[in-house]
Coordinates of C-alpha atoms in Angstrom, one line a residue:
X3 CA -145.9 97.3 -223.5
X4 CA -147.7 97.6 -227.3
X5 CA -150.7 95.8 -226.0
X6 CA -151.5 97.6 -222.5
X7 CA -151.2 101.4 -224.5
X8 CA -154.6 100.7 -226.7
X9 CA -156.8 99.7 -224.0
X10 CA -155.1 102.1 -221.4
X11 CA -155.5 105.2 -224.0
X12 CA -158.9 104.0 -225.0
X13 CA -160.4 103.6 -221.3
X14 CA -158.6 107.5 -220.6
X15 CA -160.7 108.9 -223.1
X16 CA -164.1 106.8 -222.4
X17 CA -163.0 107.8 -218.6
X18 CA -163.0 111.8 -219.9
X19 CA -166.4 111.2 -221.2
X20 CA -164.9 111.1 -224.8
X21 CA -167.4 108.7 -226.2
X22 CA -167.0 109.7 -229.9
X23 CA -163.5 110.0 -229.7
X24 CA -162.9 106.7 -227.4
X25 CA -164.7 104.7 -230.8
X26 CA -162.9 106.6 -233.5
X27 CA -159.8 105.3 -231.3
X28 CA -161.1 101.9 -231.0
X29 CA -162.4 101.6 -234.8
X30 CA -158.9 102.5 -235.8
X31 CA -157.0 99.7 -233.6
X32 CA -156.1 96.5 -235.5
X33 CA -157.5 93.3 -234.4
X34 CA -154.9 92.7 -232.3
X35 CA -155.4 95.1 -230.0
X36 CA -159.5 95.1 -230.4
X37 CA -159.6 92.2 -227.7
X38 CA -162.8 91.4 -225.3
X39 CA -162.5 94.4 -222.9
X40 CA -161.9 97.1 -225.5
X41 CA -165.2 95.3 -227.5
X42 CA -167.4 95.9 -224.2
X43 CA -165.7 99.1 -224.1
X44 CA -166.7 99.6 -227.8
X45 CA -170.1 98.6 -227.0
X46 CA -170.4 101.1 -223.8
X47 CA -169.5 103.7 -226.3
X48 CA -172.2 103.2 -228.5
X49 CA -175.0 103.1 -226.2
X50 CA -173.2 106.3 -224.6
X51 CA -173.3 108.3 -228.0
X52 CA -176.6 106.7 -228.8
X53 CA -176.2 104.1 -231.5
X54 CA -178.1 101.5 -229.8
X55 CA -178.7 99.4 -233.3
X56 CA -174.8 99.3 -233.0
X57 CA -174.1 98.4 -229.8
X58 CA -177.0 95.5 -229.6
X59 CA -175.0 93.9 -233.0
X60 CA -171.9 94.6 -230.6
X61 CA -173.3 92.9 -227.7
X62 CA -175.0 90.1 -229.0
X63 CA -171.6 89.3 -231.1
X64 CA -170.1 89.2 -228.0
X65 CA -172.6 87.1 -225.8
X66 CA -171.5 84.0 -228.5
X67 CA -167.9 85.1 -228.1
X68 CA -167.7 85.4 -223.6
X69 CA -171.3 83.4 -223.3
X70 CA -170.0 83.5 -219.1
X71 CA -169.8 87.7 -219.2
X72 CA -172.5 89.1 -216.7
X73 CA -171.4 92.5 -217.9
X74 CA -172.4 91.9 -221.6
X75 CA -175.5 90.7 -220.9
X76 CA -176.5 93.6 -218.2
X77 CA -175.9 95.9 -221.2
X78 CA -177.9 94.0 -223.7
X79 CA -180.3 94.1 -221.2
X80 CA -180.2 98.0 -220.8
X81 CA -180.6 98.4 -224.6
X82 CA -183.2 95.4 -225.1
X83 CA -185.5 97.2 -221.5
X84 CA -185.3 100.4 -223.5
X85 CA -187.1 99.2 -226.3
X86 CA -189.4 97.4 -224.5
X87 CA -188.2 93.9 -225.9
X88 CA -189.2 91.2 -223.1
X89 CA -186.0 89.5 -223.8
X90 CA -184.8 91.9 -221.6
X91 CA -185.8 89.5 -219.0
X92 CA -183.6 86.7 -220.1
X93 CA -180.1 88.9 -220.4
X94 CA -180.7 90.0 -217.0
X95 CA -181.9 86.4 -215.8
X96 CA -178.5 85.3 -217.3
X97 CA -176.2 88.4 -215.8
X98 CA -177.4 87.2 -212.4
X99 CA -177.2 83.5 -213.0
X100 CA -173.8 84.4 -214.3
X101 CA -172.6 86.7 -211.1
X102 CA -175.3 86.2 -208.4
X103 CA -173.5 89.1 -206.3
X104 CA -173.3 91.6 -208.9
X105 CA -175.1 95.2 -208.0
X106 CA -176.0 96.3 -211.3
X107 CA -177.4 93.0 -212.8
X108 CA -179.2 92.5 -209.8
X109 CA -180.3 95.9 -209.6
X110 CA -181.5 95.9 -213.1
X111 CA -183.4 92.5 -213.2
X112 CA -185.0 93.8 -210.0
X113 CA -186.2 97.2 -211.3
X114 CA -187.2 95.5 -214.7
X115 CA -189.4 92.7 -212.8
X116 CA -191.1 95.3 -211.0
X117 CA -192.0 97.6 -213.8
X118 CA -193.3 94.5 -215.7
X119 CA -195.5 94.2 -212.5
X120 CA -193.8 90.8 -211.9
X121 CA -193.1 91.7 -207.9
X122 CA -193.5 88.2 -206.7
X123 CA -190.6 87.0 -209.4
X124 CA -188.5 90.2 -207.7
X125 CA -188.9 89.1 -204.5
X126 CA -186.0 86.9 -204.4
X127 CA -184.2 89.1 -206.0
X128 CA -184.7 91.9 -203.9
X129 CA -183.7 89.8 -200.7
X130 CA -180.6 89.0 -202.3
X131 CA -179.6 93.1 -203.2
X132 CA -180.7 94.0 -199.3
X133 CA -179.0 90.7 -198.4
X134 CA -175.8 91.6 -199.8
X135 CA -175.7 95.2 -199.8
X136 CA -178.1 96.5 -196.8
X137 CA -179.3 99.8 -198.7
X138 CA -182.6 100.9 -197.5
X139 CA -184.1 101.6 -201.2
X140 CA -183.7 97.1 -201.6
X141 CA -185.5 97.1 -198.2
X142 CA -188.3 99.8 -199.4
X143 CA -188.7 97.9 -202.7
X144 CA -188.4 94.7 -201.2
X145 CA -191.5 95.8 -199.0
X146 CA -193.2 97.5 -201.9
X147 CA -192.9 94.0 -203.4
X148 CA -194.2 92.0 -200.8
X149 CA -197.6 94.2 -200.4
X150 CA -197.9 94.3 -204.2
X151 CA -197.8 90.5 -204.5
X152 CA -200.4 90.4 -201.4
X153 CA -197.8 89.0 -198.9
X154 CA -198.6 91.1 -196.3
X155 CA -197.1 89.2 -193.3
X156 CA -193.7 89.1 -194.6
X157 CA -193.6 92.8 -195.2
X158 CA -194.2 93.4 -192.0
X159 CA -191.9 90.8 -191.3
X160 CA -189.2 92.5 -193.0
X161 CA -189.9 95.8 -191.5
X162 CA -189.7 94.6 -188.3
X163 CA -186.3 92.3 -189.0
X164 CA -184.3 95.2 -189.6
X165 CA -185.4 97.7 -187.2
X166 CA -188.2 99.6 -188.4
X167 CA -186.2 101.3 -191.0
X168 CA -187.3 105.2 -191.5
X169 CA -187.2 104.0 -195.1
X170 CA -190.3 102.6 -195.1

């Protein structure tokens, strides 16, 4: 029962929006209790209260520790996209290589290859998010994609394939 109050109380106050508190909790906990979760957790907490220099040490320490965690590496990504470090490209690469039906890494790698004006790379990934999810915004994008990477046909292809979508 020691071991499941740390992480319990620690994800109650990161839940609360306690983001300062939640790593003064954390910093305090012996290694013991400062396993793999409550590190991402750690890491969350930083980029939440804005030490991203702290939370990129965090994460890369932990991409050698879980090297199979899509999580870790769509939040390295996050930090590494909002500095404008094209090694961006490569956490969120291995976040969907890790978890090919994950949302957020999906989402992310998606969004990222299309501001870097990469559509035709994002056009796979795109299928796969309106593949697995059916949301109108992957079919938009996917479109937007398709006529941005001068593949004309299959945009109208898609649009057509699901129904002429008021979307787009």
């Amino acid at each position: 029962m020691i071991h499941d109050s740390p992480p319990t109380h620690a994800q109650a106050l990161f839940e609360k929006g306690c983001y300062s508190e939640c790593l003064e909790y954390i910093h305090g906990l012996s290694q013991n209790h400062r396993n793999v979760p409550i590190r991402i957790l750690e890491a969350v907490c930083l980029i939440e209260t804005g030490d991203l220099d702290c939370a990129e040490v965090c994460l890369r320490d932990l991409r050698i520790t879980v090297p199979d965690s899509a999580e870790v590496c769509i939040y390295l990504g996050r930090i590494l996209t909002g500095r404008g470090d094209d090694e961006a490209r490569m956490a969120f690469s291995e976040a969907v290589r890790l978890d090919p039906d994950n949302r957020d890494g999906l989402s992310w790698y998606a969004n990222f290859l299309t501001s870097q004006g990469d559509h035709s790379a994002a056009i796979p990934v795109l299928i796969r998010l309106y593949t697995l999810f059916q949301d109108p915004l992957y079919l938009q994008m996917l479109i937007e994609a398709y006529n941005q990477s001068e593949h004309f046909e299959e945009a109208i292809q898609a649009y057509r394939k699901n129904g002429s979508p008021i979307c787009c």
